[in-house]
Every structure is written in structure tokens, then in C-alpha cells.
């Protein structure tokens, strides 16, 4: 367990280094000059002198590696710089936007968990029934629906036809229901399919036959043994989805006018707001790494034998 | 009635294609007797064993004929009645002890749940009677064993645990599906010794095996199966002395069996290294 955490921490450092470096490189090869974009927001028609002055002010005249090390140096002191766009510290902007997205994603994952476990179990226990077939088609549909279209449909349905939920008022839990459902439908479809398949393969294992041969109740076999054995892949995917949904929340956030980090990142990219882009990328990478570690820790608890072997393999 | 188990015209087929796998198999098992079922790989021995306990999914298989335990027709019994019999009156020893247990649960959990499946006792009492059951099998450090996971134990140890579980509720019938195939020679003879004692204690033993030596050492009567059919039957002595079928003769000359068993050993090897 300890060696696993140590391994993860090293991994974390490597991933963050790679990701921030990449985002720096990508920003620098982009054809739009951030200084020019900045100047355009300040004055109508900036002169080349003005643009050059801004470039020096923002430190963009320095060679790329110097910019990067300056950024990392500041980062180590907890400073992510000032947003070109909002003129506020990047960190405080993120602190403001991230909770909205996390609530949205959290609620979406609650829906996902609520439908995946019972539907997965019901379909795996009785494969081939009408219900199973219906779920199969529904999940194929759910995976392939574009989320903006699904969100749009929900929006239309619930604002114009059945005005039950507040759509615009941000900040309330009610305002998150439709957007979180929009995020949850494709995710839940993927989860149900994975869980059903894993359950089915576990139900066909010898240990299930032998447990039945010993007279153990079906409910116990399913809930104590089969479900427990089928959880690890689900938990891994679940934790991956935290990061994926945070990244993918931009579409839904813009559709439902939610001031979350996804929209924030998109706006910042369009405005060439480099400190914000780098800050957001860093935070999202951090979320990916942390959730992955969480998945490993949970799976290690569920199946102690797995980790012992892993530890032996990794020395 | 002295017959514990009576199987008549048992047929097992695949539901989807209708292909028959086990055809018209009949036999009877008496108290304190051992019946050996021999036959090459794929002849339907395991399916027959599973059918007796009604462990075959009716999604995949069709089962017809008659299976009576002490006169009770099992093919018509409710799932609830079947659960009460399984592991309690009719117990099973499995072919692959390495794959018989849930890898994520301790041996103790799986023993305790087996005891509690048929007895109304507290978890704590079930646990301590589980430890005693392991001690009866001469397993070492049983307390520690209870806390270990299946992957930490050898095939021989797991098979002894399987046997301990098979006799824990003092069943009338034990179905042993190749109880020695996955074991090394030393463990094989130990398991055979156990089974011999069980038989002497009055249990009816249905013994599936590839190994004529095992059959000769334990069984009174034997069936030879081939492609789902019983092609020869009689007392072990008669079959050995004067096999009527050419196939049985071939088996007896051990050529086919040896080859099959080699293959099995290799299979086991693969399983263990996974
Ligand atoms: N789930 C299944 N679906 C389709 N066919 C199956 C299934 N299970 C078993 N069979 C087929 O039924 C036949 C008999 O299988 P069975 O496991 O009873 O053989 P066996 O005599 O126990 O062989 P072995 O000595 O290898 O254990 C085999 O030919 C096998 O291919
Ligand atoms: Mg078999």
C-alpha cells in the first residue's frame, strides 16, 4: 500500500510536468498572439508599440523555457498568475468556478450510480429477457446521442412543455438537475454495459457454481460475491469519469448557462488567456491523477490479494 | 428403500441447438457404496454431476429424465427445496479447487457462510465450527488458514478444504468430480484415503474420474461413458476382468487416459500460472 502511494506520487509529478509543459508548447505554437489578443481587448486599434509593451509586461517576450520555469517557480509558491481576461488571480477564478462543475459532475455521478447498480444486476441475472433487450437498445442510444442535442431536448421538454425545474437560476441544486442528467445519460449507458458484462462473466465463474452447490442463497452469492468481484472495473471507470466529465462539462455548461470550469477554460482558450488555460489544465490533470489513485485505493480494499501481487510485481 | 440416489434416463441437451450431450444415463447409488463414472474428457461427466444438483442453467441446457433422492424427484423440486439439499444432503467435491472459491473473500468467510446456509447458528459459532472442520482434515494452523485468501493456498490444501466443506453437514451423498485430477501424487493419495473413510462411514459416493486406479481403489461398481452415453457397466471387478467393449479395453490399456491426463496436467499448469 505504501509503495503504491509512493509510486502514485512520483507518477503525479511526472504527469503534471508533462501536462503543463504540453499546454505551454501548444499555446506557443498557436497562430494568435496572446499579447495582441490582450491589446485588442484594451484598445480598439493597438499600435505595434503598445502590443510590444504588453508583451514585455506579461513576460511573453522571454524564451519559452524561461516562461515555463517562471510559471513553475510561481506555482511552487501557490501563485498561478493573474488572468488576462478577468484581471483576477487565476486561482481565485478557479476556486469560484470549480465548485459549480464539481457539483454538476457529482450529481451526474449520483444518477449514474443509482441506475447502474440495479439495472446492471437485473439485466445480468436475466439476460435475454425483454427488459434486458430494452436496456441494451437504450444504452446504445444513450452512448451515441450527442450531449448538446440531448441537453437541448431536455431543456425544451422541461422549460417549454413541463416547466418543473428552474433552468437559469444558478447556484441552486434544482438548476443542476437538467444539466447533470444530460451528463449522466451517456455515462450511465457506458456504465450499465460495463457492469452487466462484468457481472455476467463473474456469474459464469466456477466459484458461483460451487457456492450454489453448497446451498448458499442466490441473493448472498450475487450481492456478497459476484457484485464485489465485479466492482473494480466499475470503480476504475467511475473515477476516470470524474475527470472526463469535468473536462467535458463545457458543452453542458454553456447550454445551461452554468458558470463552471469547463466554460471558463473554453473562454480562456478563445481569449488566449494563457495563465488561466495553464491553471485550468493543471487543476484538471490533478483531478485525473487524484481520482485514479482513489480508484486504486478503493480496489485495493475490495480485493487485498490484487494489490499484494501488484506490490510484489513492482517490488 | 436402500437407494439414496436414482438416476433414470437422464438426458441433457443444449437448448439453442437441441444437440444432445448426455443421453439416457441411468444409475443408482446405495448407502455406503461408491459408484465410479469413468470416461474421456468431454464425455459429459461433469454435466451429469451438475444436473443432479440442478446446477445447470435452464437458459443453456434442457434436462429430462428422472433424478430421485430418497424417492423425491429432484427435477420437479422447487428451487427452495433444492437449496436445502445442496451441500446439506448432497454435497459436491469439485474438479478445480483452485477456482472453486471467491478470490476476494477469505476462506473463513466462505466456510462460515457454508455452515450458516443450513444451520441457524451465530456467525461466531459457525466460525469456530469451521475451524474444527479444518482441524479434522489435518490442515495446519487452521486459525490462520481461516484468514487467508484462496490464492495463498495450494491446490492440495484447497481440495482438503473442499472436502471439509463437503462433510460439514454430514450429507448422505457426495458427488466427487475428479477429486484428484488437479493434485500432485502425495495429495492424491491423501484425498483418496479421506474418500475411503467417508464411504466406510456410510456415505454414498459418486466418483467421477479419469483414473482407473482411483476407480479400482474406491468403487464397487462402475460406468464407462463415451460421448454422453453409458457404454459399459458392472462391478469394478467384472469390468476390469472382462471388458465387453473395445473402447473400455482401450481405456484400460490406459493409452487414451494417459494422454488425456497429460493434457489435464498441462491445463492445470496454465490455470495456476494465471
Ligand atoms: N456451457 C456449455 N455450453 C455448451 N456446451 C457445453 C457447455 N458445458 C459443457 N459443454 C459440452 O458438454 C460436453 C460434456 O462436458 P463435461 O464438462 O460434462 O465433460 P467431462 O466429461 O466432465 O470432461 P472432463 O473430463 O474434461 O471434465 C463437452 O463436450 C462440452 O463441450
Ligand atoms: Mg469434468
PDB file of C-alpha atoms in Angstrom, chain B residues 37-271:
ATOM      1  CA  UNK B  37     -18.007 -42.912 -13.576  1.00  0.00           C
ATOM      2  CA  UNK B  38     -15.113 -43.057 -15.992  1.00  0.00           C
ATOM      3  CA  UNK B  39     -14.793 -41.691 -19.475  1.00  0.00           C
ATOM      4  CA  UNK B  40     -12.662 -39.455 -21.581  1.00  0.00           C
ATOM      5  CA  UNK B  41     -12.697 -35.687 -21.476  1.00  0.00           C
ATOM      6  CA  UNK B  42     -15.929 -34.201 -22.781  1.00  0.00           C
ATOM      7  CA  UNK B  43     -17.998 -37.350 -22.283  1.00  0.00           C
ATOM      8  CA  UNK B  44     -20.475 -35.459 -20.082  1.00  0.00           C
ATOM      9  CA  UNK B  45     -19.394 -36.492 -16.585  1.00  0.00           C
ATOM     10  CA  UNK B  46     -19.340 -33.011 -15.074  1.00  0.00           C
ATOM     11  CA  UNK B  47     -22.653 -32.094 -16.674  1.00  0.00           C
ATOM     12  CA  UNK B  48     -24.217 -35.218 -15.169  1.00  0.00           C
ATOM     13  CA  UNK B  49     -22.929 -34.251 -11.709  1.00  0.00           C
ATOM     14  CA  UNK B  50     -24.221 -30.718 -12.032  1.00  0.00           C
ATOM     15  CA  UNK B  51     -27.582 -31.914 -13.306  1.00  0.00           C
ATOM     16  CA  UNK B  52     -28.107 -33.978 -10.157  1.00  0.00           C
ATOM     17  CA  UNK B  53     -27.865 -30.844  -8.016  1.00  0.00           C
ATOM     18  CA  UNK B  54     -29.816 -28.911 -10.641  1.00  0.00           C
ATOM     19  CA  UNK B  55     -26.921 -26.533 -11.142  1.00  0.00           C
ATOM     20  CA  UNK B  56     -27.311 -26.275 -14.917  1.00  0.00           C
ATOM     21  CA  UNK B  57     -28.897 -23.070 -16.171  1.00  0.00           C
ATOM     22  CA  UNK B  58     -32.161 -23.774 -17.913  1.00  0.00           C
ATOM     23  CA  UNK B  59     -31.227 -20.893 -20.217  1.00  0.00           C
ATOM     24  CA  UNK B  60     -28.496 -23.066 -21.701  1.00  0.00           C
ATOM     25  CA  UNK B  61     -29.473 -26.671 -21.064  1.00  0.00           C
ATOM     26  CA  UNK B  62     -32.518 -28.879 -21.241  1.00  0.00           C
ATOM     27  CA  UNK B  63     -32.589 -31.686 -18.714  1.00  0.00           C
ATOM     28  CA  UNK B  64     -35.041 -34.573 -18.835  1.00  0.00           C
ATOM     29  CA  UNK B  65     -35.472 -37.981 -17.275  1.00  0.00           C
ATOM     30  CA  UNK B  66     -35.668 -38.603 -13.583  1.00  0.00           C
ATOM     31  CA  UNK B  67     -33.360 -37.935 -10.645  1.00  0.00           C
ATOM     32  CA  UNK B  68     -34.644 -39.146  -7.305  1.00  0.00           C
ATOM     33  CA  UNK B  69     -33.071 -38.557  -3.951  1.00  0.00           C
ATOM     34  CA  UNK B  70     -34.621 -40.841  -1.307  1.00  0.00           C
ATOM     35  CA  UNK B  71     -37.632 -41.064  -3.566  1.00  0.00           C
ATOM     36  CA  UNK B  72     -38.005 -37.300  -4.044  1.00  0.00           C
ATOM     37  CA  UNK B  73     -37.992 -36.236  -7.685  1.00  0.00           C
ATOM     38  CA  UNK B  74     -35.330 -33.532  -7.922  1.00  0.00           C
ATOM     39  CA  UNK B  75     -36.161 -32.447 -11.456  1.00  0.00           C
ATOM     40  CA  UNK B  76     -39.584 -31.402 -10.193  1.00  0.00           C
ATOM     41  CA  UNK B  77     -38.429 -29.966  -6.862  1.00  0.00           C
ATOM     42  CA  UNK B  78     -38.708 -26.262  -6.122  1.00  0.00           C
ATOM     43  CA  UNK B  79     -35.593 -24.127  -6.127  1.00  0.00           C
ATOM     44  CA  UNK B  80     -36.090 -23.684  -2.404  1.00  0.00           C
ATOM     45  CA  UNK B  81     -36.110 -27.422  -1.749  1.00  0.00           C
ATOM     46  CA  UNK B  82     -33.058 -27.816  -3.938  1.00  0.00           C
ATOM     47  CA  UNK B  83     -31.164 -25.209  -1.980  1.00  0.00           C
ATOM     48  CA  UNK B  84     -31.982 -27.065   1.204  1.00  0.00           C
ATOM     49  CA  UNK B  85     -30.476 -30.236  -0.269  1.00  0.00           C
ATOM     50  CA  UNK B  86     -27.386 -28.764  -1.859  1.00  0.00           C
ATOM     51  CA  UNK B  87     -24.344 -29.028   0.351  1.00  0.00           C
ATOM     52  CA  UNK B  88     -26.555 -30.352   3.106  1.00  0.00           C
ATOM     53  CA  UNK B  89     -27.829 -33.786   1.998  1.00  0.00           C
ATOM     54  CA  UNK B  90     -25.968 -33.963  -1.299  1.00  0.00           C
ATOM     55  CA  UNK B  91     -22.537 -32.377  -1.309  1.00  0.00           C
ATOM     56  CA  UNK B  92     -20.096 -31.831  -4.097  1.00  0.00           C
ATOM     57  CA  UNK B  93     -16.331 -32.003  -4.420  1.00  0.00           C
ATOM     58  CA  UNK B  94     -15.221 -30.006  -7.414  1.00  0.00           C
ATOM     59  CA  UNK B  95     -12.816 -30.674 -10.204  1.00  0.00           C
ATOM     60  CA  UNK B  96     -10.748 -27.493  -9.906  1.00  0.00           C
ATOM     61  CA  UNK B  97     -10.212 -26.497  -6.272  1.00  0.00           C
ATOM     62  CA  UNK B  98      -8.037 -23.585  -7.390  1.00  0.00           C
ATOM     63  CA  UNK B  99     -11.051 -21.944  -8.995  1.00  0.00           C
ATOM     64  CA  UNK B 100     -13.702 -23.052  -6.545  1.00  0.00           C
ATOM     65  CA  UNK B 101     -13.577 -20.097  -4.192  1.00  0.00           C
ATOM     66  CA  UNK B 102     -14.308 -16.413  -4.489  1.00  0.00           C
ATOM     67  CA  UNK B 103     -10.828 -14.880  -4.779  1.00  0.00           C
ATOM     68  CA  UNK B 104     -11.834 -11.725  -2.904  1.00  0.00           C
ATOM     69  CA  UNK B 105     -13.239 -13.415   0.197  1.00  0.00           C
ATOM     70  CA  UNK B 106     -11.283 -15.181   2.897  1.00  0.00           C
ATOM     71  CA  UNK B 107     -11.533 -18.935   3.345  1.00  0.00           C
ATOM     72  CA  UNK B 108     -13.091 -18.229   6.743  1.00  0.00           C
ATOM     73  CA  UNK B 109     -15.898 -16.181   5.206  1.00  0.00           C
ATOM     74  CA  UNK B 110     -16.650 -18.892   2.693  1.00  0.00           C
ATOM     75  CA  UNK B 111     -16.602 -21.664   5.274  1.00  0.00           C
ATOM     76  CA  UNK B 112     -18.769 -19.675   7.673  1.00  0.00           C
ATOM     77  CA  UNK B 113     -21.358 -18.903   5.025  1.00  0.00           C
ATOM     78  CA  UNK B 114     -21.469 -22.575   4.041  1.00  0.00           C
ATOM     79  CA  UNK B 115     -22.226 -23.570   7.614  1.00  0.00           C
ATOM     80  CA  UNK B 116     -24.786 -20.822   8.044  1.00  0.00           C
ATOM     81  CA  UNK B 117     -26.528 -21.784   4.806  1.00  0.00           C
ATOM     82  CA  UNK B 118     -28.061 -24.803   6.516  1.00  0.00           C
ATOM     83  CA  UNK B 119     -27.845 -24.168  10.222  1.00  0.00           C
ATOM     84  CA  UNK B 120     -29.351 -21.469  12.360  1.00  0.00           C
ATOM     85  CA  UNK B 121     -26.314 -20.536  14.371  1.00  0.00           C
ATOM     86  CA  UNK B 122     -24.435 -17.371  15.143  1.00  0.00           C
ATOM     87  CA  UNK B 123     -21.574 -16.220  12.990  1.00  0.00           C
ATOM     88  CA  UNK B 124     -19.176 -16.781  15.837  1.00  0.00           C
ATOM     89  CA  UNK B 125     -20.273 -20.377  16.398  1.00  0.00           C
ATOM     90  CA  UNK B 126     -20.147 -21.024  12.668  1.00  0.00           C
ATOM     91  CA  UNK B 127     -16.620 -19.674  12.604  1.00  0.00           C
ATOM     92  CA  UNK B 128     -15.398 -21.902  15.404  1.00  0.00           C
ATOM     93  CA  UNK B 129     -17.082 -24.952  13.945  1.00  0.00           C
ATOM     94  CA  UNK B 130     -15.371 -24.049  10.668  1.00  0.00           C
ATOM     95  CA  UNK B 131     -12.006 -24.102  12.416  1.00  0.00           C
ATOM     96  CA  UNK B 132     -12.835 -27.519  13.871  1.00  0.00           C
ATOM     97  CA  UNK B 133     -13.810 -28.804  10.447  1.00  0.00           C
ATOM     98  CA  UNK B 134     -10.421 -27.772   9.089  1.00  0.00           C
ATOM     99  CA  UNK B 135      -8.666 -29.381  12.040  1.00  0.00           C
ATOM    100  CA  UNK B 136     -10.455 -32.653  11.313  1.00  0.00           C
ATOM    101  CA  UNK B 137      -8.842 -32.605   7.861  1.00  0.00           C
ATOM    102  CA  UNK B 138      -5.401 -32.364   9.499  1.00  0.00           C
ATOM    103  CA  UNK B 139      -4.812 -28.957   7.989  1.00  0.00           C
ATOM    104  CA  UNK B 140      -2.058 -26.948   9.663  1.00  0.00           C
ATOM    105  CA  UNK B 141      -2.587 -23.654  11.541  1.00  0.00           C
ATOM    106  CA  UNK B 142      -6.327 -23.559  10.963  1.00  0.00           C
ATOM    107  CA  UNK B 143      -6.967 -20.181  12.603  1.00  0.00           C
ATOM    108  CA  UNK B 144      -4.519 -18.591  10.204  1.00  0.00           C
ATOM    109  CA  UNK B 145      -5.999 -20.538   7.319  1.00  0.00           C
ATOM    110  CA  UNK B 146      -9.395 -19.030   8.037  1.00  0.00           C
ATOM    111  CA  UNK B 147      -7.946 -15.565   7.439  1.00  0.00           C
ATOM    112  CA  UNK B 148      -6.164 -16.392   4.230  1.00  0.00           C
ATOM    113  CA  UNK B 149      -7.337 -15.870   0.675  1.00  0.00           C
ATOM    114  CA  UNK B 150      -7.721 -18.770  -1.778  1.00  0.00           C
ATOM    115  CA  UNK B 151      -4.768 -17.614  -3.881  1.00  0.00           C
ATOM    116  CA  UNK B 152      -2.479 -18.025  -0.882  1.00  0.00           C
ATOM    117  CA  UNK B 153      -3.154 -21.753  -0.617  1.00  0.00           C
ATOM    118  CA  UNK B 154      -2.010 -24.717  -2.650  1.00  0.00           C
ATOM    119  CA  UNK B 155      -4.349 -26.881  -4.710  1.00  0.00           C
ATOM    120  CA  UNK B 156      -3.970 -29.716  -2.229  1.00  0.00           C
ATOM    121  CA  UNK B 157      -4.923 -27.532   0.709  1.00  0.00           C
ATOM    122  CA  UNK B 158      -7.892 -26.089  -1.149  1.00  0.00           C
ATOM    123  CA  UNK B 159      -9.102 -29.559  -2.089  1.00  0.00           C
ATOM    124  CA  UNK B 160      -8.904 -30.601   1.559  1.00  0.00           C
ATOM    125  CA  UNK B 161     -10.966 -27.539   2.453  1.00  0.00           C
ATOM    126  CA  UNK B 162     -13.458 -28.526  -0.239  1.00  0.00           C
ATOM    127  CA  UNK B 163     -13.689 -31.980   1.325  1.00  0.00           C
ATOM    128  CA  UNK B 164     -14.048 -30.459   4.786  1.00  0.00           C
ATOM    129  CA  UNK B 165     -16.944 -28.392   3.453  1.00  0.00           C
ATOM    130  CA  UNK B 166     -18.480 -31.416   1.751  1.00  0.00           C
ATOM    131  CA  UNK B 167     -18.791 -33.318   5.013  1.00  0.00           C
ATOM    132  CA  UNK B 168     -19.573 -30.395   7.276  1.00  0.00           C
ATOM    133  CA  UNK B 169     -23.323 -31.036   7.201  1.00  0.00           C
ATOM    134  CA  UNK B 170     -22.930 -34.841   7.250  1.00  0.00           C
ATOM    135  CA  UNK B 171     -24.534 -35.449   3.846  1.00  0.00           C
ATOM    136  CA  UNK B 172     -25.888 -38.769   2.571  1.00  0.00           C
ATOM    137  CA  UNK B 173     -24.403 -38.381  -0.878  1.00  0.00           C
ATOM    138  CA  UNK B 174     -21.134 -36.928  -2.031  1.00  0.00           C
ATOM    139  CA  UNK B 175     -20.541 -36.243  -5.683  1.00  0.00           C
ATOM    140  CA  UNK B 176     -16.806 -36.102  -6.241  1.00  0.00           C
ATOM    141  CA  UNK B 177     -15.970 -34.732  -9.686  1.00  0.00           C
ATOM    142  CA  UNK B 178     -12.390 -35.757 -10.383  1.00  0.00           C
ATOM    143  CA  UNK B 179     -11.326 -35.007  -6.836  1.00  0.00           C
ATOM    144  CA  UNK B 180      -7.698 -35.853  -7.505  1.00  0.00           C
ATOM    145  CA  UNK B 181      -7.050 -34.605 -11.031  1.00  0.00           C
ATOM    146  CA  UNK B 182      -5.692 -31.213 -10.009  1.00  0.00           C
ATOM    147  CA  UNK B 183      -3.455 -32.592  -7.267  1.00  0.00           C
ATOM    148  CA  UNK B 184       0.068 -33.920  -7.030  1.00  0.00           C
ATOM    149  CA  UNK B 185       0.652 -37.547  -6.149  1.00  0.00           C
ATOM    150  CA  UNK B 186       1.046 -37.075  -2.412  1.00  0.00           C
ATOM    151  CA  UNK B 187      -2.143 -35.051  -2.104  1.00  0.00           C
ATOM    152  CA  UNK B 188      -3.934 -37.501  -4.371  1.00  0.00           C
ATOM    153  CA  UNK B 189      -3.377 -40.447  -2.065  1.00  0.00           C
ATOM    154  CA  UNK B 190      -4.378 -38.382   0.937  1.00  0.00           C
ATOM    155  CA  UNK B 191      -7.644 -37.336  -0.692  1.00  0.00           C
ATOM    156  CA  UNK B 192      -8.341 -40.920  -1.723  1.00  0.00           C
ATOM    157  CA  UNK B 193      -7.795 -42.013   1.874  1.00  0.00           C
ATOM    158  CA  UNK B 194     -10.353 -39.428   3.020  1.00  0.00           C
ATOM    159  CA  UNK B 195     -12.881 -40.583   0.472  1.00  0.00           C
ATOM    160  CA  UNK B 196     -12.417 -44.197   1.500  1.00  0.00           C
ATOM    161  CA  UNK B 197     -13.198 -43.284   5.085  1.00  0.00           C
ATOM    162  CA  UNK B 198     -16.265 -41.335   4.025  1.00  0.00           C
ATOM    163  CA  UNK B 199     -17.556 -44.319   2.133  1.00  0.00           C
ATOM    164  CA  UNK B 200     -16.979 -46.558   5.152  1.00  0.00           C
ATOM    165  CA  UNK B 201     -18.940 -44.107   7.280  1.00  0.00           C
ATOM    166  CA  UNK B 202     -21.994 -44.861   5.145  1.00  0.00           C
ATOM    167  CA  UNK B 203     -21.972 -42.045   2.611  1.00  0.00           C
ATOM    168  CA  UNK B 204     -22.978 -42.840  -0.942  1.00  0.00           C
ATOM    169  CA  UNK B 205     -20.158 -41.734  -3.196  1.00  0.00           C
ATOM    170  CA  UNK B 206     -20.488 -40.844  -6.837  1.00  0.00           C
ATOM    171  CA  UNK B 207     -16.930 -40.737  -8.042  1.00  0.00           C
ATOM    172  CA  UNK B 208     -16.075 -39.223 -11.396  1.00  0.00           C
ATOM    173  CA  UNK B 209     -12.588 -39.971 -12.550  1.00  0.00           C
ATOM    174  CA  UNK B 210     -10.271 -40.390 -15.464  1.00  0.00           C
ATOM    175  CA  UNK B 211      -8.201 -42.752 -13.456  1.00  0.00           C
ATOM    176  CA  UNK B 212      -8.935 -46.484 -13.438  1.00  0.00           C
ATOM    177  CA  UNK B 213      -6.586 -46.825 -10.497  1.00  0.00           C
ATOM    178  CA  UNK B 214      -8.720 -44.474  -8.442  1.00  0.00           C
ATOM    179  CA  UNK B 215     -11.868 -46.269  -9.530  1.00  0.00           C
ATOM    180  CA  UNK B 216     -10.396 -49.633  -8.622  1.00  0.00           C
ATOM    181  CA  UNK B 217      -9.258 -48.415  -5.225  1.00  0.00           C
ATOM    182  CA  UNK B 218     -12.560 -46.895  -4.150  1.00  0.00           C
ATOM    183  CA  UNK B 219     -15.527 -48.016  -6.154  1.00  0.00           C
ATOM    184  CA  UNK B 220     -17.703 -51.094  -6.092  1.00  0.00           C
ATOM    185  CA  UNK B 221     -19.422 -50.570  -9.390  1.00  0.00           C
ATOM    186  CA  UNK B 222     -18.537 -48.533 -12.388  1.00  0.00           C
ATOM    187  CA  UNK B 223     -19.965 -46.912 -15.505  1.00  0.00           C
ATOM    188  CA  UNK B 224     -17.968 -46.175 -18.602  1.00  0.00           C
ATOM    189  CA  UNK B 225     -19.207 -43.128 -20.504  1.00  0.00           C
ATOM    190  CA  UNK B 226     -18.443 -42.121 -24.022  1.00  0.00           C
ATOM    191  CA  UNK B 227     -19.908 -39.173 -25.880  1.00  0.00           C
ATOM    192  CA  UNK B 228     -22.675 -38.833 -23.328  1.00  0.00           C
ATOM    193  CA  UNK B 229     -23.689 -42.478 -23.309  1.00  0.00           C
ATOM    194  CA  UNK B 230     -23.076 -45.244 -20.814  1.00  0.00           C
ATOM    195  CA  UNK B 231     -21.385 -47.885 -22.911  1.00  0.00           C
ATOM    196  CA  UNK B 232     -20.455 -50.322 -20.185  1.00  0.00           C
ATOM    197  CA  UNK B 233     -21.409 -51.006 -16.596  1.00  0.00           C
ATOM    198  CA  UNK B 234     -20.824 -53.605 -13.919  1.00  0.00           C
ATOM    199  CA  UNK B 235     -18.863 -54.269 -10.784  1.00  0.00           C
ATOM    200  CA  UNK B 236     -15.381 -52.887 -10.890  1.00  0.00           C
ATOM    201  CA  UNK B 237     -14.078 -56.429 -10.760  1.00  0.00           C
ATOM    202  CA  UNK B 238     -16.109 -57.572 -13.750  1.00  0.00           C
ATOM    203  CA  UNK B 239     -15.284 -54.593 -15.911  1.00  0.00           C
ATOM    204  CA  UNK B 240     -11.602 -54.922 -15.170  1.00  0.00           C
ATOM    205  CA  UNK B 241     -11.556 -58.679 -15.659  1.00  0.00           C
ATOM    206  CA  UNK B 242     -13.662 -58.840 -18.794  1.00  0.00           C
ATOM    207  CA  UNK B 243     -14.410 -55.529 -20.524  1.00  0.00           C
ATOM    208  CA  UNK B 244     -17.083 -56.131 -23.135  1.00  0.00           C
ATOM    209  CA  UNK B 245     -16.499 -53.021 -25.176  1.00  0.00           C
ATOM    210  CA  UNK B 246     -13.426 -52.404 -27.243  1.00  0.00           C
ATOM    211  CA  UNK B 247     -13.460 -48.810 -26.028  1.00  0.00           C
ATOM    212  CA  UNK B 248     -13.236 -49.904 -22.411  1.00  0.00           C
ATOM    213  CA  UNK B 249     -10.367 -52.164 -23.285  1.00  0.00           C
ATOM    214  CA  UNK B 250      -8.636 -49.270 -24.888  1.00  0.00           C
ATOM    215  CA  UNK B 251      -9.240 -47.138 -21.828  1.00  0.00           C
ATOM    216  CA  UNK B 252      -7.967 -49.925 -19.645  1.00  0.00           C
ATOM    217  CA  UNK B 253      -4.814 -50.145 -21.591  1.00  0.00           C
ATOM    218  CA  UNK B 254      -4.555 -46.606 -20.342  1.00  0.00           C
ATOM    219  CA  UNK B 255      -3.406 -45.171 -23.601  1.00  0.00           C
ATOM    220  CA  UNK B 256      -6.250 -42.722 -24.012  1.00  0.00           C
ATOM    221  CA  UNK B 257      -6.419 -41.978 -20.333  1.00  0.00           C
ATOM    222  CA  UNK B 258      -2.752 -41.218 -20.030  1.00  0.00           C
ATOM    223  CA  UNK B 259      -2.906 -38.865 -22.920  1.00  0.00           C
ATOM    224  CA  UNK B 260      -5.966 -37.142 -21.531  1.00  0.00           C
ATOM    225  CA  UNK B 261      -4.389 -36.851 -18.171  1.00  0.00           C
ATOM    226  CA  UNK B 262      -1.267 -35.334 -19.558  1.00  0.00           C
ATOM    227  CA  UNK B 263      -3.406 -32.772 -21.203  1.00  0.00           C
ATOM    228  CA  UNK B 264      -5.223 -32.103 -17.973  1.00  0.00           C
ATOM    229  CA  UNK B 265      -1.996 -31.621 -16.091  1.00  0.00           C
ATOM    230  CA  UNK B 266      -0.943 -29.087 -18.617  1.00  0.00           C
ATOM    231  CA  UNK B 267      -4.295 -27.344 -18.334  1.00  0.00           C
ATOM    232  CA  UNK B 268      -3.881 -27.176 -14.600  1.00  0.00           C
ATOM    233  CA  UNK B 269      -0.451 -25.717 -15.060  1.00  0.00           C
ATOM    234  CA  UNK B 270      -1.873 -22.917 -17.133  1.00  0.00           C
ATOM    235  CA  UNK B 271      -4.549 -22.178 -14.618  1.00  0.00           C
TER     236      UNK B 271
END
